[in-house]
PDB file of C-alpha atoms and ligand atoms in Angstrom:
ATOM      1  CA  UNK A 284     -45.710  78.837 -54.444  1.00  0.00           C
ATOM      2  CA  UNK A 285     -49.552  78.884 -55.207  1.00  0.00           C
ATOM      3  CA  UNK A 286     -49.913  76.473 -58.313  1.00  0.00           C
ATOM      4  CA  UNK A 287     -52.851  75.342 -60.647  1.00  0.00           C
ATOM      5  CA  UNK A 288     -52.491  71.680 -62.099  1.00  0.00           C
ATOM      6  CA  UNK A 289     -54.460  70.321 -64.643  1.00  0.00           C
ATOM      7  CA  UNK A 290     -54.026  67.271 -66.790  1.00  0.00           C
ATOM      8  CA  UNK A 291     -51.718  64.462 -67.523  1.00  0.00           C
ATOM      9  CA  UNK A 292     -48.896  63.769 -69.861  1.00  0.00           C
ATOM     10  CA  UNK A 293     -45.684  65.798 -70.442  1.00  0.00           C
ATOM     11  CA  UNK A 294     -45.691  69.086 -68.816  1.00  0.00           C
ATOM     12  CA  UNK A 295     -46.219  72.502 -69.817  1.00  0.00           C
ATOM     13  CA  UNK A 296     -45.191  75.093 -67.392  1.00  0.00           C
ATOM     14  CA  UNK A 297     -47.066  78.634 -67.771  1.00  0.00           C
ATOM     15  CA  UNK A 298     -45.192  81.464 -66.433  1.00  0.00           C
ATOM     16  CA  UNK A 299     -47.420  84.950 -66.039  1.00  0.00           C
ATOM     17  CA  UNK A 300     -46.096  88.567 -66.615  1.00  0.00           C
ATOM     18  CA  UNK A 301     -46.188  91.652 -64.839  1.00  0.00           C
ATOM     19  CA  UNK A 302     -48.581  92.835 -62.947  1.00  0.00           C
ATOM     20  CA  UNK A 303     -50.609  89.677 -63.628  1.00  0.00           C
ATOM     21  CA  UNK A 304     -50.847  86.368 -61.911  1.00  0.00           C
ATOM     22  CA  UNK A 305     -51.505  82.731 -62.890  1.00  0.00           C
ATOM     23  CA  UNK A 306     -55.240  83.262 -63.739  1.00  0.00           C
ATOM     24  CA  UNK A 307     -53.915  85.000 -67.124  1.00  0.00           C
ATOM     25  CA  UNK A 308     -53.732  81.791 -68.447  1.00  0.00           C
ATOM     26  CA  UNK A 309     -57.207  80.626 -67.661  1.00  0.00           C
ATOM     27  CA  UNK A 310     -58.636  80.244 -71.162  1.00  0.00           C
ATOM     28  CA  UNK A 311     -55.298  78.499 -72.829  1.00  0.00           C
ATOM     29  CA  UNK A 312     -55.065  76.211 -69.817  1.00  0.00           C
ATOM     30  CA  UNK A 313     -58.767  74.922 -69.844  1.00  0.00           C
ATOM     31  CA  UNK A 314     -57.978  74.150 -73.757  1.00  0.00           C
ATOM     32  CA  UNK A 315     -54.535  72.953 -74.065  1.00  0.00           C
ATOM     33  CA  UNK A 316     -55.800  69.061 -73.065  1.00  0.00           C
ATOM     34  CA  UNK A 317     -53.386  66.182 -73.020  1.00  0.00           C
ATOM     35  CA  UNK A 318     -50.686  67.965 -71.397  1.00  0.00           C
ATOM     36  CA  UNK A 319     -49.786  68.328 -67.648  1.00  0.00           C
ATOM     37  CA  UNK A 320     -50.622  71.961 -67.228  1.00  0.00           C
ATOM     38  CA  UNK A 321     -48.819  73.932 -64.525  1.00  0.00           C
ATOM     39  CA  UNK A 322     -49.442  77.298 -63.745  1.00  0.00           C
ATOM     40  CA  UNK A 323     -47.710  78.868 -60.820  1.00  0.00           C
ATOM     41  CA  UNK A 324     -48.175  82.417 -59.204  1.00  0.00           C
ATOM     42  CA  UNK A 325     -44.664  83.733 -59.297  1.00  0.00           C
ATOM     43  CA  UNK A 326     -43.006  84.801 -55.663  1.00  0.00           C
ATOM     44  CA  UNK A 327     -44.942  88.153 -54.580  1.00  0.00           C
ATOM     45  CA  UNK A 328     -47.726  87.729 -57.051  1.00  0.00           C
ATOM     46  CA  UNK A 329     -51.186  86.251 -56.855  1.00  0.00           C
ATOM     47  CA  UNK A 330     -51.467  83.835 -53.776  1.00  0.00           C
ATOM     48  CA  UNK A 331     -47.623  83.309 -53.537  1.00  0.00           C
ATOM     49  CA  UNK A 332     -46.193  85.330 -50.550  1.00  0.00           C
ATOM     50  CA  UNK A 333     -44.076  88.159 -51.324  1.00  0.00           C
ATOM     51  CA  UNK A 334     -40.680  87.083 -49.118  1.00  0.00           C
ATOM     52  CA  UNK A 335     -38.682  89.887 -47.511  1.00  0.00           C
ATOM     53  CA  UNK A 336     -35.780  91.619 -49.360  1.00  0.00           C
ATOM     54  CA  UNK A 337     -35.064  92.173 -52.842  1.00  0.00           C
ATOM     55  CA  UNK A 338     -34.590  89.083 -55.626  1.00  0.00           C
ATOM     56  CA  UNK A 339     -33.760  88.696 -59.151  1.00  0.00           C
ATOM     57  CA  UNK A 340     -35.336  87.234 -62.119  1.00  0.00           C
ATOM     58  CA  UNK A 341     -32.772  84.373 -61.617  1.00  0.00           C
ATOM     59  CA  UNK A 342     -34.601  83.641 -58.286  1.00  0.00           C
ATOM     60  CA  UNK A 343     -37.731  83.287 -60.080  1.00  0.00           C
ATOM     61  CA  UNK A 344     -36.082  80.757 -62.340  1.00  0.00           C
ATOM     62  CA  UNK A 345     -34.812  78.881 -59.030  1.00  0.00           C
ATOM     63  CA  UNK A 346     -38.441  78.833 -57.957  1.00  0.00           C
ATOM     64  CA  UNK A 347     -39.590  77.451 -60.915  1.00  0.00           C
ATOM     65  CA  UNK A 348     -36.760  74.732 -60.994  1.00  0.00           C
ATOM     66  CA  UNK A 349     -37.950  73.904 -57.394  1.00  0.00           C
ATOM     67  CA  UNK A 350     -41.426  73.520 -58.250  1.00  0.00           C
ATOM     68  CA  UNK A 351     -40.713  71.076 -61.001  1.00  0.00           C
ATOM     69  CA  UNK A 352     -38.842  69.033 -58.332  1.00  0.00           C
ATOM     70  CA  UNK A 353     -41.555  69.417 -56.061  1.00  0.00           C
ATOM     71  CA  UNK A 354     -44.013  67.902 -58.981  1.00  0.00           C
ATOM     72  CA  UNK A 355     -41.304  65.485 -59.843  1.00  0.00           C
ATOM     73  CA  UNK A 356     -41.391  66.892 -63.311  1.00  0.00           C
ATOM     74  CA  UNK A 357     -38.039  66.479 -64.938  1.00  0.00           C
ATOM     75  CA  UNK A 358     -38.503  68.681 -68.093  1.00  0.00           C
ATOM     76  CA  UNK A 359     -41.029  71.110 -69.259  1.00  0.00           C
ATOM     77  CA  UNK A 360     -42.103  72.809 -72.257  1.00  0.00           C
ATOM     78  CA  UNK A 361     -42.295  76.561 -70.981  1.00  0.00           C
ATOM     79  CA  UNK A 362     -44.652  79.278 -71.955  1.00  0.00           C
ATOM     80  CA  UNK A 363     -43.437  82.767 -70.673  1.00  0.00           C
ATOM     81  CA  UNK A 364     -45.494  85.714 -71.212  1.00  0.00           C
ATOM     82  CA  UNK A 365     -43.441  89.034 -71.109  1.00  0.00           C
ATOM     83  CA  UNK A 366     -41.607  88.770 -67.611  1.00  0.00           C
ATOM     84  CA  UNK A 367     -42.279  85.110 -67.618  1.00  0.00           C
ATOM     85  CA  UNK A 368     -40.346  84.970 -70.535  1.00  0.00           C
ATOM     86  CA  UNK A 369     -37.296  86.715 -68.768  1.00  0.00           C
ATOM     87  CA  UNK A 370     -37.849  83.980 -66.116  1.00  0.00           C
ATOM     88  CA  UNK A 371     -37.793  81.434 -69.437  1.00  0.00           C
ATOM     89  CA  UNK A 372     -34.641  82.807 -70.220  1.00  0.00           C
ATOM     90  CA  UNK A 373     -33.094  82.705 -66.972  1.00  0.00           C
ATOM     91  CA  UNK A 374     -34.334  79.022 -66.218  1.00  0.00           C
ATOM     92  CA  UNK A 375     -32.852  78.070 -69.526  1.00  0.00           C
ATOM     93  CA  UNK A 376     -29.746  79.680 -68.512  1.00  0.00           C
ATOM     94  CA  UNK A 377     -29.372  78.213 -65.294  1.00  0.00           C
ATOM     95  CA  UNK A 378     -31.339  74.607 -65.569  1.00  0.00           C
ATOM     96  CA  UNK A 379     -31.149  73.899 -68.985  1.00  0.00           C
ATOM     97  CA  UNK A 380     -32.000  70.131 -68.462  1.00  0.00           C
ATOM     98  CA  UNK A 381     -35.251  71.382 -67.237  1.00  0.00           C
ATOM     99  CA  UNK A 382     -36.094  73.269 -70.635  1.00  0.00           C
ATOM    100  CA  UNK A 383     -37.735  70.706 -73.224  1.00  0.00           C
ATOM    101  CA  UNK A 384     -39.030  73.771 -75.453  1.00  0.00           C
ATOM    102  CA  UNK A 385     -40.008  77.391 -75.235  1.00  0.00           C
ATOM    103  CA  UNK A 386     -42.913  79.622 -76.151  1.00  0.00           C
ATOM    104  CA  UNK A 387     -41.340  82.984 -75.854  1.00  0.00           C
ATOM    105  CA  UNK A 388     -44.761  85.449 -75.977  1.00  0.00           C
ATOM    106  CA  UNK A 389     -45.090  88.932 -75.983  1.00  0.00           C
ATOM    107  CA  UNK A 390     -41.433  89.126 -74.562  1.00  0.00           C
ATOM    108  CA  UNK A 391     -37.708  90.266 -75.353  1.00  0.00           C
ATOM    109  CA  UNK A 392     -34.404  89.161 -74.724  1.00  0.00           C
ATOM    110  CA  UNK A 393     -32.587  92.503 -74.319  1.00  0.00           C
ATOM    111  CA  UNK A 394     -32.078  94.129 -70.599  1.00  0.00           C
ATOM    112  CA  UNK A 395     -33.641  97.619 -69.821  1.00  0.00           C
ATOM    113  CA  UNK A 396     -32.374 100.683 -71.504  1.00  0.00           C
ATOM    114  CA  UNK A 397     -31.500 103.634 -69.095  1.00  0.00           C
ATOM    115  CA  UNK A 398     -34.722 105.090 -70.312  1.00  0.00           C
ATOM    116  CA  UNK A 399     -36.693 102.145 -69.345  1.00  0.00           C
ATOM    117  CA  UNK A 400     -34.936 101.696 -65.939  1.00  0.00           C
ATOM    118  CA  UNK A 401     -36.210 105.258 -65.465  1.00  0.00           C
ATOM    119  CA  UNK A 402     -39.670 104.354 -66.324  1.00  0.00           C
ATOM    120  CA  UNK A 403     -39.358 101.758 -63.642  1.00  0.00           C
ATOM    121  CA  UNK A 404     -38.447 103.885 -61.001  1.00  0.00           C
ATOM    122  CA  UNK A 405     -41.504 106.180 -61.829  1.00  0.00           C
ATOM    123  CA  UNK A 406     -43.594 103.164 -61.581  1.00  0.00           C
ATOM    124  CA  UNK A 407     -42.239 102.467 -58.284  1.00  0.00           C
ATOM    125  CA  UNK A 408     -43.190 106.076 -57.372  1.00  0.00           C
ATOM    126  CA  UNK A 409     -46.643 105.692 -58.400  1.00  0.00           C
ATOM    127  CA  UNK A 410     -47.401 102.410 -56.641  1.00  0.00           C
ATOM    128  CA  UNK A 411     -45.851 104.130 -53.257  1.00  0.00           C
ATOM    129  CA  UNK A 412     -48.127 107.536 -53.680  1.00  0.00           C
ATOM    130  CA  UNK A 413     -51.124 105.816 -55.443  1.00  0.00           C
ATOM    131  CA  UNK A 414     -51.343 102.458 -55.045  1.00  0.00           C
ATOM    132  CA  UNK A 415     -52.328  99.659 -57.396  1.00  0.00           C
ATOM    133  CA  UNK A 416     -55.367 101.278 -58.623  1.00  0.00           C
ATOM    134  CA  UNK A 417     -53.385 103.654 -60.322  1.00  0.00           C
ATOM    135  CA  UNK A 418     -51.141 101.458 -61.589  1.00  0.00           C
ATOM    136  CA  UNK A 419     -53.923  99.561 -63.208  1.00  0.00           C
ATOM    137  CA  UNK A 420     -55.237 102.750 -64.774  1.00  0.00           C
ATOM    138  CA  UNK A 421     -51.712 103.470 -66.179  1.00  0.00           C
ATOM    139  CA  UNK A 422     -51.012 100.035 -67.567  1.00  0.00           C
ATOM    140  CA  UNK A 423     -54.280  98.884 -68.877  1.00  0.00           C
ATOM    141  CA  UNK A 424     -54.375 100.833 -71.986  1.00  0.00           C
ATOM    142  CA  UNK A 425     -50.661  99.925 -72.854  1.00  0.00           C
ATOM    143  CA  UNK A 426     -51.166  96.271 -72.229  1.00  0.00           C
ATOM    144  CA  UNK A 427     -54.440  95.673 -74.429  1.00  0.00           C
ATOM    145  CA  UNK A 428     -54.929  96.229 -78.189  1.00  0.00           C
ATOM    146  CA  UNK A 429     -57.319  99.009 -78.721  1.00  0.00           C
ATOM    147  CA  UNK A 430     -59.796  96.010 -80.021  1.00  0.00           C
ATOM    148  CA  UNK A 431     -59.940  94.745 -76.636  1.00  0.00           C
ATOM    149  CA  UNK A 432     -60.030  97.700 -74.803  1.00  0.00           C
ATOM    150  CA  UNK A 433     -63.320  98.572 -76.753  1.00  0.00           C
ATOM    151  CA  UNK A 434     -65.009  95.265 -77.510  1.00  0.00           C
ATOM    152  CA  UNK A 435     -63.638  93.012 -74.357  1.00  0.00           C
ATOM    153  CA  UNK A 436     -64.761  94.442 -71.326  1.00  0.00           C
ATOM    154  CA  UNK A 437     -64.656  91.124 -69.563  1.00  0.00           C
ATOM    155  CA  UNK A 438     -61.063  90.985 -70.550  1.00  0.00           C
ATOM    156  CA  UNK A 439     -60.478  94.652 -69.556  1.00  0.00           C
ATOM    157  CA  UNK A 440     -62.173  93.783 -66.065  1.00  0.00           C
ATOM    158  CA  UNK A 441     -59.969  90.751 -65.738  1.00  0.00           C
ATOM    159  CA  UNK A 442     -56.688  92.602 -66.155  1.00  0.00           C
ATOM    160  CA  UNK A 443     -58.105  95.215 -63.593  1.00  0.00           C
ATOM    161  CA  UNK A 444     -58.817  92.643 -61.188  1.00  0.00           C
ATOM    162  CA  UNK A 445     -55.422  90.947 -61.411  1.00  0.00           C
ATOM    163  CA  UNK A 446     -53.533  94.340 -61.053  1.00  0.00           C
ATOM    164  CA  UNK A 447     -55.573  95.696 -58.169  1.00  0.00           C
ATOM    165  CA  UNK A 448     -55.294  92.437 -56.298  1.00  0.00           C
ATOM    166  CA  UNK A 449     -51.232  92.624 -56.359  1.00  0.00           C
ATOM    167  CA  UNK A 450     -49.313  93.208 -53.212  1.00  0.00           C
ATOM    168  CA  UNK A 451     -47.556  96.538 -53.808  1.00  0.00           C
ATOM    169  CA  UNK A 452     -44.660  95.367 -52.135  1.00  0.00           C
ATOM    170  CA  UNK A 453     -44.287  92.415 -54.677  1.00  0.00           C
ATOM    171  CA  UNK A 454     -44.976  94.513 -57.632  1.00  0.00           C
ATOM    172  CA  UNK A 455     -42.200  97.029 -56.347  1.00  0.00           C
ATOM    173  CA  UNK A 456     -39.438  93.787 -56.023  1.00  0.00           C
ATOM    174  CA  UNK A 457     -40.553  92.619 -59.406  1.00  0.00           C
ATOM    175  CA  UNK A 458     -39.952  96.029 -60.726  1.00  0.00           C
ATOM    176  CA  UNK A 459     -36.459  96.260 -59.197  1.00  0.00           C
ATOM    177  CA  UNK A 460     -35.756  92.688 -60.488  1.00  0.00           C
ATOM    178  CA  UNK A 461     -37.000  93.410 -64.152  1.00  0.00           C
ATOM    179  CA  UNK A 462     -34.541  96.690 -63.868  1.00  0.00           C
ATOM    180  CA  UNK A 463     -31.628  94.891 -63.193  1.00  0.00           C
ATOM    181  CA  UNK A 464     -32.361  91.652 -65.211  1.00  0.00           C
ATOM    182  CA  UNK A 465     -29.427  90.083 -67.299  1.00  0.00           C
ATOM    183  CA  UNK A 466     -29.520  90.627 -71.178  1.00  0.00           C
ATOM    184  CA  UNK A 467     -30.165  87.259 -72.758  1.00  0.00           C
ATOM    185  CA  UNK A 468     -29.404  88.250 -76.115  1.00  0.00           C
ATOM    186  CA  UNK A 469     -26.165  86.512 -76.160  1.00  0.00           C
ATOM    187  CA  UNK A 470     -28.329  83.413 -74.852  1.00  0.00           C
ATOM    188  CA  UNK A 471     -30.212  83.379 -78.438  1.00  0.00           C
ATOM    189  CA  UNK A 472     -28.020  81.620 -80.562  1.00  0.00           C
ATOM    190  CA  UNK A 473     -27.501  78.719 -77.943  1.00  0.00           C
ATOM    191  CA  UNK A 474     -30.942  77.917 -77.594  1.00  0.00           C
ATOM    192  CA  UNK A 475     -31.022  74.407 -79.152  1.00  0.00           C
ATOM    193  CA  UNK A 476     -34.745  73.577 -77.842  1.00  0.00           C
ATOM    194  CA  UNK A 477     -37.727  73.908 -80.018  1.00  0.00           C
ATOM    195  CA  UNK A 478     -38.743  77.193 -79.718  1.00  0.00           C
ATOM    196  CA  UNK A 479     -42.020  79.166 -81.020  1.00  0.00           C
ATOM    197  CA  UNK A 480     -41.927  82.891 -80.437  1.00  0.00           C
ATOM    198  CA  UNK A 481     -45.274  84.656 -80.523  1.00  0.00           C
ATOM    199  CA  UNK A 482     -46.024  88.401 -81.065  1.00  0.00           C
ATOM    200  CA  UNK A 483     -49.258  90.607 -80.738  1.00  0.00           C
ATOM    201  CA  UNK A 484     -49.778  92.447 -83.889  1.00  0.00           C
ATOM    202  CA  UNK A 485     -50.552  95.455 -81.670  1.00  0.00           C
ATOM    203  CA  UNK A 486     -48.492  95.043 -78.869  1.00  0.00           C
ATOM    204  CA  UNK A 487     -47.583  98.436 -77.543  1.00  0.00           C
ATOM    205  CA  UNK A 488     -44.655  97.652 -75.528  1.00  0.00           C
ATOM    206  CA  UNK A 489     -42.923  95.077 -77.875  1.00  0.00           C
ATOM    207  CA  UNK A 490     -43.126  95.767 -81.156  1.00  0.00           C
ATOM    208  CA  UNK A 491     -43.613  92.972 -84.013  1.00  0.00           C
ATOM    209  CA  UNK A 492     -40.351  93.601 -85.512  1.00  0.00           C
ATOM    210  CA  UNK A 493     -38.357  93.368 -82.261  1.00  0.00           C
ATOM    211  CA  UNK A 494     -40.013  89.945 -81.635  1.00  0.00           C
ATOM    212  CA  UNK A 495     -39.128  88.681 -85.172  1.00  0.00           C
ATOM    213  CA  UNK A 496     -35.801  89.634 -84.772  1.00  0.00           C
ATOM    214  CA  UNK A 497     -35.374  87.807 -81.428  1.00  0.00           C
ATOM    215  CA  UNK A 498     -37.032  84.575 -83.320  1.00  0.00           C
ATOM    216  CA  UNK A 499     -34.160  85.451 -86.244  1.00  0.00           C
ATOM    217  CA  UNK A 500     -31.282  84.989 -83.650  1.00  0.00           C
ATOM    218  CA  UNK A 501     -32.787  81.844 -82.245  1.00  0.00           C
ATOM    219  CA  UNK A 502     -31.718  78.989 -84.393  1.00  0.00           C
ATOM    220  CA  UNK A 503     -34.744  76.955 -85.899  1.00  0.00           C
ATOM    221  CA  UNK A 504     -37.202  79.230 -83.774  1.00  0.00           C
ATOM    222  CA  UNK A 505     -40.959  79.433 -85.135  1.00  0.00           C
ATOM    223  CA  UNK A 506     -42.348  82.986 -85.470  1.00  0.00           C
ATOM    224  CA  UNK A 507     -46.234  83.708 -85.314  1.00  0.00           C
ATOM    225  CA  UNK A 508     -47.957  87.187 -85.020  1.00  0.00           C
ATOM    226  CA  UNK A 509     -51.444  87.232 -83.624  1.00  0.00           C
ATOM    227  CA  UNK A 510     -53.784  89.938 -84.981  1.00  0.00           C
ATOM    228  CA  UNK A 511     -55.953  91.863 -82.586  1.00  0.00           C
ATOM    229  CA  UNK A 512     -54.079  90.821 -80.136  1.00  0.00           C
ATOM    230  CA  UNK A 513     -51.824  93.427 -77.755  1.00  0.00           C
ATOM    231  CA  UNK A 514     -49.277  92.636 -74.795  1.00  0.00           C
ATOM    232  CA  UNK A 515     -51.435  89.644 -73.505  1.00  0.00           C
ATOM    233  CA  UNK A 516     -51.894  87.541 -76.663  1.00  0.00           C
ATOM    234  CA  UNK A 517     -53.061  84.577 -74.562  1.00  0.00           C
ATOM    235  CA  UNK A 518     -55.901  86.392 -72.984  1.00  0.00           C
ATOM    236  CA  UNK A 519     -56.902  88.650 -75.747  1.00  0.00           C
ATOM    237  CA  UNK A 520     -57.006  85.852 -78.397  1.00  0.00           C
ATOM    238  CA  UNK A 521     -57.099  82.618 -76.269  1.00  0.00           C
ATOM    239  CA  UNK A 522     -58.330  80.554 -79.584  1.00  0.00           C
ATOM    240  CA  UNK A 523     -55.833  81.616 -81.953  1.00  0.00           C
ATOM    241  CA  UNK A 524     -53.206  81.145 -79.204  1.00  0.00           C
ATOM    242  CA  UNK A 525     -54.251  77.810 -78.305  1.00  0.00           C
ATOM    243  CA  UNK A 526     -54.523  76.948 -81.825  1.00  0.00           C
ATOM    244  CA  UNK A 527     -50.583  78.013 -82.577  1.00  0.00           C
ATOM    245  CA  UNK A 528     -49.415  76.364 -79.255  1.00  0.00           C
ATOM    246  CA  UNK A 529     -51.378  73.124 -79.927  1.00  0.00           C
ATOM    247  CA  UNK A 530     -49.866  72.668 -83.170  1.00  0.00           C
ATOM    248  CA  UNK A 531     -46.425  73.759 -81.836  1.00  0.00           C
ATOM    249  CA  UNK A 532     -46.566  70.959 -79.174  1.00  0.00           C
ATOM    250  CA  UNK A 533     -47.774  68.323 -81.685  1.00  0.00           C
ATOM    251  CA  UNK A 534     -45.024  68.849 -83.487  1.00  0.00           C
ATOM    252  CA  UNK A 535     -42.512  68.041 -80.325  1.00  0.00           C
ATOM    253  CA  UNK A 536     -44.222  64.740 -79.868  1.00  0.00           C
TER     254      UNK A 536
HETATM  255  C1  LIG B 111     -44.953  92.373 -68.502  1.00  0.00           C
HETATM  256  O1  LIG B 111     -45.766  92.042 -69.384  1.00  0.00           O
HETATM  257  O2  LIG B 111     -44.714  91.056 -67.730  1.00  0.00           O
HETATM  258  C2  LIG B 111     -44.374  93.784 -68.428  1.00  0.00           C
HETATM  259  O3  LIG B 111     -44.577  94.444 -69.254  1.00  0.00           O
HETATM  260  C3  LIG B 111     -42.598  93.332 -68.778  1.00  0.00           C
HETATM  261  C4  LIG B 111     -41.694  94.583 -68.585  1.00  0.00           C
HETATM  262  O4  LIG B 111     -42.451  95.427 -68.028  1.00  0.00           O
HETATM  263  O5  LIG B 111     -40.568  94.741 -69.243  1.00  0.00           O
END
């Protein structure tokens, strides 16, 4: 796996969403000093090659556990963004001892509905027929808050660059993996590590109420909703995200 490493201290593992890569964490990774920060590209994304054959979100979690092994890290606080949150749930399910805390950001516990599964198939068809540029044009308005779209051209450019640099085979494999992923809702009541749920107030893909309900189902989870943030809160509002997460991390030590 390609991985970016910074700093020393207790480990903080950043798990990106779809169709992104580790650079989505660039700003928050630069500012959350005092932690050993670990930001990989998941298989099939960024600089990590796409393996042949199908894989699952649980495979991403196994990759993350193997990455922690390779780095000699026993436990990490895991910050999962959207699909990265799906992987964080699987890491908790299968490698519970490795998870010291969870930051569940712009993500959901429920599996895909039949309608969401159909949308995955349409996205696969779009990628096959029209490629990554078309995927970018389709997804960017849904990923970012209206205020980011109009006032943050550098953020729009960064998201477009991540999407258009993607390997279509990796993106298609990830769409299959997300379509088949397990429902993590039954897991929520058993989450016994410190947890922070972060929602974007203008997230068009995960309504704030859905994120709040997920937090309510996790014993002792904290909940925060960030204004002027869409589906990519750490990228759109890095200062607010860093502040929230720094406070959460300080409460752990
Ligand atoms: C993501 O941001 O990772 C995706 O929106 C997740 C999804 O498509 O379910």
